[in-house]
PDB file of C-alpha atoms in Angstrom:
ATOM      1  CA  UNK F   9       0.000   0.000   0.000  1.00 57.00           C
ATOM      2  CA  UNK F  10       2.784   2.440   0.868  1.00 49.00           C
ATOM      3  CA  UNK F  11       4.578   1.639  -2.389  1.00 52.00           C
ATOM      4  CA  UNK F  12       1.354   2.161  -4.346  1.00 53.00           C
ATOM      5  CA  UNK F  13       0.775   5.470  -2.587  1.00 55.00           C
ATOM      6  CA  UNK F  14       4.335   6.566  -3.344  1.00 50.00           C
ATOM      7  CA  UNK F  15       3.939   5.634  -7.012  1.00 43.00           C
ATOM      8  CA  UNK F  16       0.694   7.619  -7.229  1.00 51.00           C
ATOM      9  CA  UNK F  17       2.396  10.618  -5.630  1.00 53.00           C
ATOM     10  CA  UNK F  18       5.329  10.396  -8.040  1.00 41.00           C
ATOM     11  CA  UNK F  19       2.955  10.018 -10.978  1.00 48.00           C
ATOM     12  CA  UNK F  20       0.987  13.083  -9.878  1.00 53.00           C
ATOM     13  CA  UNK F  21       4.166  15.134  -9.430  1.00 50.00           C
ATOM     14  CA  UNK F  22       5.489  14.019 -12.818  1.00 43.00           C
ATOM     15  CA  UNK F  23       2.204  14.972 -14.463  1.00 45.00           C
ATOM     16  CA  UNK F  24       2.270  18.395 -12.803  1.00 48.00           C
ATOM     17  CA  UNK F  25       5.885  18.926 -13.871  1.00 52.00           C
ATOM     18  CA  UNK F  26       5.086  18.033 -17.485  1.00 47.00           C
ATOM     19  CA  UNK F  27       2.033  20.308 -17.468  1.00 59.00           C
ATOM     20  CA  UNK F  28       4.084  23.203 -16.081  1.00 67.00           C
ATOM     21  CA  UNK F  29       6.806  22.600 -18.672  1.00 65.00           C
ATOM     22  CA  UNK F  30       4.229  22.566 -21.464  1.00 76.00           C
ATOM     23  CA  UNK F  31       2.639  25.776 -20.170  1.00 74.00           C
ATOM     24  CA  UNK F  32       6.049  27.457 -19.956  1.00 76.00           C
ATOM     25  CA  UNK F  33       6.836  26.363 -23.510  1.00 80.00           C
ATOM     26  CA  UNK F  34       3.498  27.635 -24.812  1.00 78.00           C
ATOM     27  CA  UNK F  35       3.854  30.972 -23.019  1.00 78.00           C
ATOM     28  CA  UNK F  36       7.362  31.383 -24.467  1.00 80.00           C
ATOM     29  CA  UNK F  37       6.026  30.592 -27.946  1.00 78.00           C
ATOM     30  CA  UNK F  38       3.124  33.015 -27.619  1.00 81.00           C
ATOM     31  CA  UNK F  39       5.402  35.794 -26.304  1.00 84.00           C
ATOM     32  CA  UNK F  40       7.577  35.322 -29.413  1.00 85.00           C
ATOM     33  CA  UNK F  41       4.462  35.560 -31.564  1.00 81.00           C
ATOM     34  CA  UNK F  42       3.418  38.693 -29.680  1.00 77.00           C
ATOM     35  CA  UNK F  43       6.771  40.350 -30.323  1.00 83.00           C
ATOM     36  CA  UNK F  44       6.622  39.378 -33.981  1.00 80.00           C
ATOM     37  CA  UNK F  45       3.136  40.707 -34.708  1.00 79.00           C
ATOM     38  CA  UNK F  46       3.462  43.911 -32.670  1.00 79.00           C
ATOM     39  CA  UNK F  47       6.771  44.796 -34.348  1.00 82.00           C
ATOM     40  CA  UNK F  48       5.173  44.885 -37.820  1.00 82.00           C
ATOM     41  CA  UNK F  49       3.065  47.573 -39.423  1.00 85.00           C
ATOM     42  CA  UNK F  50       1.890  45.834 -42.597  1.00 91.00           C
ATOM     43  CA  UNK F  51      -1.602  44.520 -41.906  1.00 92.00           C
ATOM     44  CA  UNK F  52      -1.431  41.587 -44.334  1.00 92.00           C
ATOM     45  CA  UNK F  53       1.851  40.391 -42.755  1.00 92.00           C
ATOM     46  CA  UNK F  54       0.344  40.652 -39.276  1.00 91.00           C
ATOM     47  CA  UNK F  55      -2.773  38.704 -40.222  1.00 94.00           C
ATOM     48  CA  UNK F  56      -0.696  35.954 -41.859  1.00 93.00           C
ATOM     49  CA  UNK F  57       1.435  35.606 -38.723  1.00 92.00           C
ATOM     50  CA  UNK F  58      -1.653  35.406 -36.511  1.00 93.00           C
ATOM     51  CA  UNK F  59      -3.358  32.571 -38.400  1.00 95.00           C
ATOM     52  CA  UNK F  60      -0.133  30.620 -39.035  1.00 93.00           C
ATOM     53  CA  UNK F  61       0.987  30.721 -35.417  1.00 91.00           C
ATOM     54  CA  UNK F  62      -2.494  30.178 -34.025  1.00 93.00           C
ATOM     55  CA  UNK F  63      -2.621  26.959 -36.036  1.00 95.00           C
ATOM     56  CA  UNK F  64       0.766  25.852 -34.673  1.00 92.00           C
ATOM     57  CA  UNK F  65       0.066  26.750 -31.049  1.00 92.00           C
ATOM     58  CA  UNK F  66      -3.174  24.775 -30.840  1.00 93.00           C
ATOM     59  CA  UNK F  67      -2.272  21.963 -33.275  1.00 93.00           C
ATOM     60  CA  UNK F  68      -5.290  23.023 -35.286  1.00 94.00           C
ATOM     61  CA  UNK F  69      -6.184  22.153 -38.846  1.00 93.00           C
ATOM     62  CA  UNK F  70      -6.361  25.865 -39.606  1.00 94.00           C
ATOM     63  CA  UNK F  71      -7.273  29.352 -38.438  1.00 95.00           C
ATOM     64  CA  UNK F  72      -8.900  32.486 -39.758  1.00 95.00           C
ATOM     65  CA  UNK F  73      -9.412  36.139 -38.873  1.00 96.00           C
ATOM     66  CA  UNK F  74     -12.605  38.069 -39.560  1.00 96.00           C
ATOM     67  CA  UNK F  75     -12.662  41.853 -39.091  1.00 96.00           C
ATOM     68  CA  UNK F  76     -15.705  44.057 -38.616  1.00 96.00           C
ATOM     69  CA  UNK F  77     -16.803  46.416 -41.364  1.00 95.00           C
ATOM     70  CA  UNK F  78     -18.719  48.890 -39.230  1.00 90.00           C
ATOM     71  CA  UNK F  79     -20.123  50.736 -42.267  1.00 91.00           C
ATOM     72  CA  UNK F  80     -21.814  47.585 -43.582  1.00 91.00           C
ATOM     73  CA  UNK F  81     -22.354  45.861 -40.205  1.00 92.00           C
ATOM     74  CA  UNK F  82     -20.610  42.743 -41.492  1.00 93.00           C
ATOM     75  CA  UNK F  83     -17.686  40.481 -40.686  1.00 94.00           C
ATOM     76  CA  UNK F  84     -15.145  40.142 -43.499  1.00 95.00           C
ATOM     77  CA  UNK F  85     -12.687  37.269 -43.878  1.00 95.00           C
ATOM     78  CA  UNK F  86      -9.215  38.836 -43.993  1.00 95.00           C
ATOM     79  CA  UNK F  87      -6.832  35.891 -43.551  1.00 95.00           C
ATOM     80  CA  UNK F  88      -6.825  32.114 -43.242  1.00 94.00           C
ATOM     81  CA  UNK F  89      -4.264  29.340 -42.965  1.00 94.00           C
ATOM     82  CA  UNK F  90      -4.371  25.569 -43.490  1.00 92.00           C
ATOM     83  CA  UNK F  91      -7.810  25.617 -45.130  1.00 89.00           C
ATOM     84  CA  UNK F  92      -8.442  24.735 -48.766  1.00 81.00           C
ATOM     85  CA  UNK F  93     -10.308  26.566 -51.512  1.00 79.00           C
ATOM     86  CA  UNK F  94     -14.050  26.426 -51.045  1.00 81.00           C
ATOM     87  CA  UNK F  95     -13.762  25.892 -47.297  1.00 87.00           C
ATOM     88  CA  UNK F  96     -15.602  29.131 -46.524  1.00 86.00           C
ATOM     89  CA  UNK F  97     -19.182  29.517 -47.645  1.00 79.00           C
ATOM     90  CA  UNK F  98     -18.912  33.300 -47.770  1.00 82.00           C
ATOM     91  CA  UNK F  99     -16.130  35.765 -47.089  1.00 87.00           C
ATOM     92  CA  UNK F 100     -18.581  38.436 -45.894  1.00 90.00           C
ATOM     93  CA  UNK F 101     -21.028  37.581 -43.116  1.00 90.00           C
ATOM     94  CA  UNK F 102     -23.879  39.672 -41.715  1.00 90.00           C
ATOM     95  CA  UNK F 103     -23.539  40.210 -37.988  1.00 90.00           C
ATOM     96  CA  UNK F 104     -26.528  38.172 -36.811  1.00 85.00           C
ATOM     97  CA  UNK F 105     -27.146  36.365 -33.511  1.00 78.00           C
ATOM     98  CA  UNK F 106     -24.814  33.437 -34.253  1.00 74.00           C
ATOM     99  CA  UNK F 107     -21.983  35.809 -35.166  1.00 86.00           C
ATOM    100  CA  UNK F 108     -22.543  38.481 -32.523  1.00 88.00           C
ATOM    101  CA  UNK F 109     -22.055  35.978 -29.678  1.00 89.00           C
ATOM    102  CA  UNK F 110     -18.482  35.390 -30.905  1.00 92.00           C
ATOM    103  CA  UNK F 111     -17.868  39.140 -30.786  1.00 93.00           C
ATOM    104  CA  UNK F 112     -18.863  39.249 -27.129  1.00 93.00           C
ATOM    105  CA  UNK F 113     -17.106  36.241 -25.590  1.00 94.00           C
ATOM    106  CA  UNK F 114     -15.082  33.126 -26.347  1.00 95.00           C
ATOM    107  CA  UNK F 115     -17.144  30.367 -27.910  1.00 94.00           C
ATOM    108  CA  UNK F 116     -15.833  26.778 -27.915  1.00 95.00           C
ATOM    109  CA  UNK F 117     -17.536  24.052 -29.947  1.00 94.00           C
ATOM    110  CA  UNK F 118     -16.010  20.739 -28.784  1.00 93.00           C
ATOM    111  CA  UNK F 119     -18.110  18.651 -31.191  1.00 92.00           C
ATOM    112  CA  UNK F 120     -18.889  20.248 -34.552  1.00 90.00           C
ATOM    113  CA  UNK F 121     -21.452  17.567 -35.399  1.00 87.00           C
ATOM    114  CA  UNK F 122     -23.693  18.964 -32.666  1.00 84.00           C
ATOM    115  CA  UNK F 123     -23.528  22.710 -33.350  1.00 84.00           C
ATOM    116  CA  UNK F 124     -23.461  25.132 -36.248  1.00 80.00           C
ATOM    117  CA  UNK F 125     -20.112  26.652 -37.246  1.00 83.00           C
ATOM    118  CA  UNK F 126     -20.514  29.963 -38.995  1.00 77.00           C
ATOM    119  CA  UNK F 127     -18.789  30.700 -42.296  1.00 78.00           C
ATOM    120  CA  UNK F 128     -18.033  27.109 -43.297  1.00 81.00           C
ATOM    121  CA  UNK F 129     -19.344  25.812 -46.609  1.00 68.00           C
ATOM    122  CA  UNK F 130     -21.470  22.719 -46.001  1.00 74.00           C
ATOM    123  CA  UNK F 131     -21.133  20.125 -43.252  1.00 83.00           C
ATOM    124  CA  UNK F 132     -18.125  20.941 -41.013  1.00 86.00           C
ATOM    125  CA  UNK F 133     -17.435  17.253 -40.337  1.00 86.00           C
ATOM    126  CA  UNK F 134     -17.369  16.572 -44.082  1.00 85.00           C
ATOM    127  CA  UNK F 135     -14.896  19.461 -44.356  1.00 85.00           C
ATOM    128  CA  UNK F 136     -12.672  17.789 -41.760  1.00 88.00           C
ATOM    129  CA  UNK F 137     -13.582  20.090 -38.874  1.00 92.00           C
ATOM    130  CA  UNK F 138     -14.561  18.200 -35.724  1.00 93.00           C
ATOM    131  CA  UNK F 139     -14.325  21.101 -33.258  1.00 94.00           C
ATOM    132  CA  UNK F 140     -13.799  24.859 -33.309  1.00 95.00           C
ATOM    133  CA  UNK F 141     -13.155  27.867 -31.103  1.00 96.00           C
ATOM    134  CA  UNK F 142     -13.742  31.585 -31.554  1.00 96.00           C
ATOM    135  CA  UNK F 143     -12.651  34.553 -29.491  1.00 96.00           C
ATOM    136  CA  UNK F 144     -13.232  38.281 -30.003  1.00 96.00           C
ATOM    137  CA  UNK F 145     -10.422  40.625 -30.984  1.00 96.00           C
ATOM    138  CA  UNK F 146     -10.841  43.600 -28.672  1.00 95.00           C
ATOM    139  CA  UNK F 147      -9.254  47.039 -28.481  1.00 93.00           C
ATOM    140  CA  UNK F 148     -10.208  49.181 -25.486  1.00 88.00           C
ATOM    141  CA  UNK F 149     -13.163  46.852 -24.720  1.00 88.00           C
ATOM    142  CA  UNK F 150     -14.484  47.224 -28.291  1.00 93.00           C
ATOM    143  CA  UNK F 151     -14.572  44.203 -30.605  1.00 95.00           C
ATOM    144  CA  UNK F 152     -12.906  44.689 -33.986  1.00 96.00           C
ATOM    145  CA  UNK F 153     -13.191  41.098 -35.205  1.00 96.00           C
ATOM    146  CA  UNK F 154     -12.948  37.397 -34.417  1.00 96.00           C
ATOM    147  CA  UNK F 155     -10.049  34.934 -34.298  1.00 97.00           C
ATOM    148  CA  UNK F 156     -11.165  31.416 -35.276  1.00 96.00           C
ATOM    149  CA  UNK F 157      -9.569  27.995 -34.837  1.00 96.00           C
ATOM    150  CA  UNK F 158     -10.671  24.810 -36.594  1.00 95.00           C
ATOM    151  CA  UNK F 159      -9.570  21.387 -35.271  1.00 94.00           C
ATOM    152  CA  UNK F 160      -9.568  18.042 -37.078  1.00 93.00           C
ATOM    153  CA  UNK F 161     -10.253  16.242 -33.787  1.00 92.00           C
ATOM    154  CA  UNK F 162     -12.886  16.564 -31.069  1.00 91.00           C
ATOM    155  CA  UNK F 163     -11.491  18.898 -28.448  1.00 90.00           C
ATOM    156  CA  UNK F 164     -12.781  20.910 -25.544  1.00 90.00           C
ATOM    157  CA  UNK F 165     -10.635  23.799 -24.343  1.00 93.00           C
ATOM    158  CA  UNK F 166      -9.010  23.584 -20.927  1.00 92.00           C
ATOM    159  CA  UNK F 167      -8.556  26.623 -18.727  1.00 92.00           C
ATOM    160  CA  UNK F 168      -4.967  26.830 -19.974  1.00 91.00           C
ATOM    161  CA  UNK F 169      -6.132  26.689 -23.607  1.00 93.00           C
ATOM    162  CA  UNK F 170      -8.590  29.500 -22.984  1.00 95.00           C
ATOM    163  CA  UNK F 171      -5.917  31.631 -21.325  1.00 92.00           C
ATOM    164  CA  UNK F 172      -3.485  31.129 -24.230  1.00 91.00           C
ATOM    165  CA  UNK F 173      -6.210  31.809 -26.797  1.00 94.00           C
ATOM    166  CA  UNK F 174      -7.104  35.073 -25.056  1.00 94.00           C
ATOM    167  CA  UNK F 175      -3.439  36.147 -24.894  1.00 92.00           C
ATOM    168  CA  UNK F 176      -3.007  35.453 -28.614  1.00 93.00           C
ATOM    169  CA  UNK F 177      -6.179  37.433 -29.355  1.00 94.00           C
ATOM    170  CA  UNK F 178      -4.987  40.378 -27.234  1.00 93.00           C
ATOM    171  CA  UNK F 179      -1.614  40.525 -29.020  1.00 91.00           C
ATOM    172  CA  UNK F 180      -3.387  40.213 -32.362  1.00 92.00           C
ATOM    173  CA  UNK F 181      -5.892  42.985 -31.693  1.00 93.00           C
ATOM    174  CA  UNK F 182      -3.154  45.409 -30.580  1.00 92.00           C
ATOM    175  CA  UNK F 183      -1.061  44.644 -33.672  1.00 91.00           C
ATOM    176  CA  UNK F 184      -4.044  45.054 -36.018  1.00 93.00           C
ATOM    177  CA  UNK F 185      -5.016  48.379 -34.462  1.00 92.00           C
ATOM    178  CA  UNK F 186      -1.413  49.661 -34.604  1.00 91.00           C
ATOM    179  CA  UNK F 187      -1.202  48.758 -38.297  1.00 90.00           C
ATOM    180  CA  UNK F 188      -4.485  50.516 -39.007  1.00 88.00           C
ATOM    181  CA  UNK F 189      -3.388  53.651 -37.165  1.00 89.00           C
ATOM    182  CA  UNK F 190      -0.076  53.640 -39.044  1.00 85.00           C
ATOM    183  CA  UNK F 191      -1.841  53.333 -42.394  1.00 81.00           C
ATOM    184  CA  UNK F 192      -4.219  56.143 -41.419  1.00 78.00           C
ATOM    185  CA  UNK F 193      -1.370  58.463 -40.396  1.00 84.00           C
ATOM    186  CA  UNK F 194       0.626  57.555 -43.507  1.00 76.00           C
ATOM    187  CA  UNK F 195      -2.352  58.271 -45.758  1.00 75.00           C
ATOM    188  CA  UNK F 196      -3.018  61.620 -44.036  1.00 66.00           C
ATOM    189  CA  UNK F 197       0.661  62.589 -44.387  1.00 63.00           C
ATOM    190  CA  UNK F 198       0.689  61.705 -48.095  1.00 66.00           C
ATOM    191  CA  UNK F 199      -2.523  63.680 -48.657  1.00 67.00           C
ATOM    192  CA  UNK F 200      -1.078  66.674 -46.814  1.00 70.00           C
ATOM    193  CA  UNK F 201       2.202  66.518 -48.731  1.00 66.00           C
ATOM    194  CA  UNK F 202       0.324  66.388 -52.054  1.00 69.00           C
ATOM    195  CA  UNK F 203      -1.852  69.354 -51.062  1.00 68.00           C
ATOM    196  CA  UNK F 204       1.231  71.392 -50.062  1.00 64.00           C
ATOM    197  CA  UNK F 205       2.956  70.780 -53.389  1.00 64.00           C
ATOM    198  CA  UNK F 206      -0.203  71.688 -55.289  1.00 69.00           C
ATOM    199  CA  UNK F 207      -0.671  74.808 -53.167  1.00 65.00           C
ATOM    200  CA  UNK F 208       2.793  76.128 -53.975  1.00 63.00           C
ATOM    201  CA  UNK F 209       2.482  74.976 -57.572  1.00 61.00           C
ATOM    202  CA  UNK F 210       5.842  73.187 -57.496  1.00 53.00           C
ATOM    203  CA  UNK F 211       4.646  70.435 -59.755  1.00 51.00           C
ATOM    204  CA  UNK F 212       3.498  66.945 -58.989  1.00 53.00           C
ATOM    205  CA  UNK F 213       6.907  65.991 -57.603  1.00 52.00           C
ATOM    206  CA  UNK F 214       9.312  67.895 -55.393  1.00 52.00           C
ATOM    207  CA  UNK F 215      12.454  69.217 -57.121  1.00 49.00           C
TER     208      UNK F 215
END
């Protein structure tokens, strides 16, 4: 009995050690991803990094990012990774009840055969998606889009998974907003420079 108890204790400690090591490894990976995406200002590069690394981190079949078009009240597919042509039913989705819930909180679908997965063309199981997870991309408590993961195996998210998914979403939202602000400032500067040259009638290009 004592030997059995000791073995159980050792097994429990070994399991905890492995779990801690895996968490440390995942946090290191996600911090590297965070540095990578927040150091870039090209939106297409940032979106590609998000979906590629999201797929790697969660051993998913693929990932996608939808961003809100506030003028049209729609979600627009901006990037995807690991998913074939024809995977998505539509690249522009109206923000209805099924979509709006994913803009408010994390939604995990452990068994895709039991629930609807928005955006996918046809039966998700036939498309090789057995589970999925969505989390909002938020900037200053305002949702700007959704980060989506698609798994080829049935999977529920642990507390650790949810924490990592939220961290990835936070890094992603900050990087996306920074890129948008940069593009806005750059566009305003170019417009101002063009107006100045036209005002002084120095031609279309500076001497």
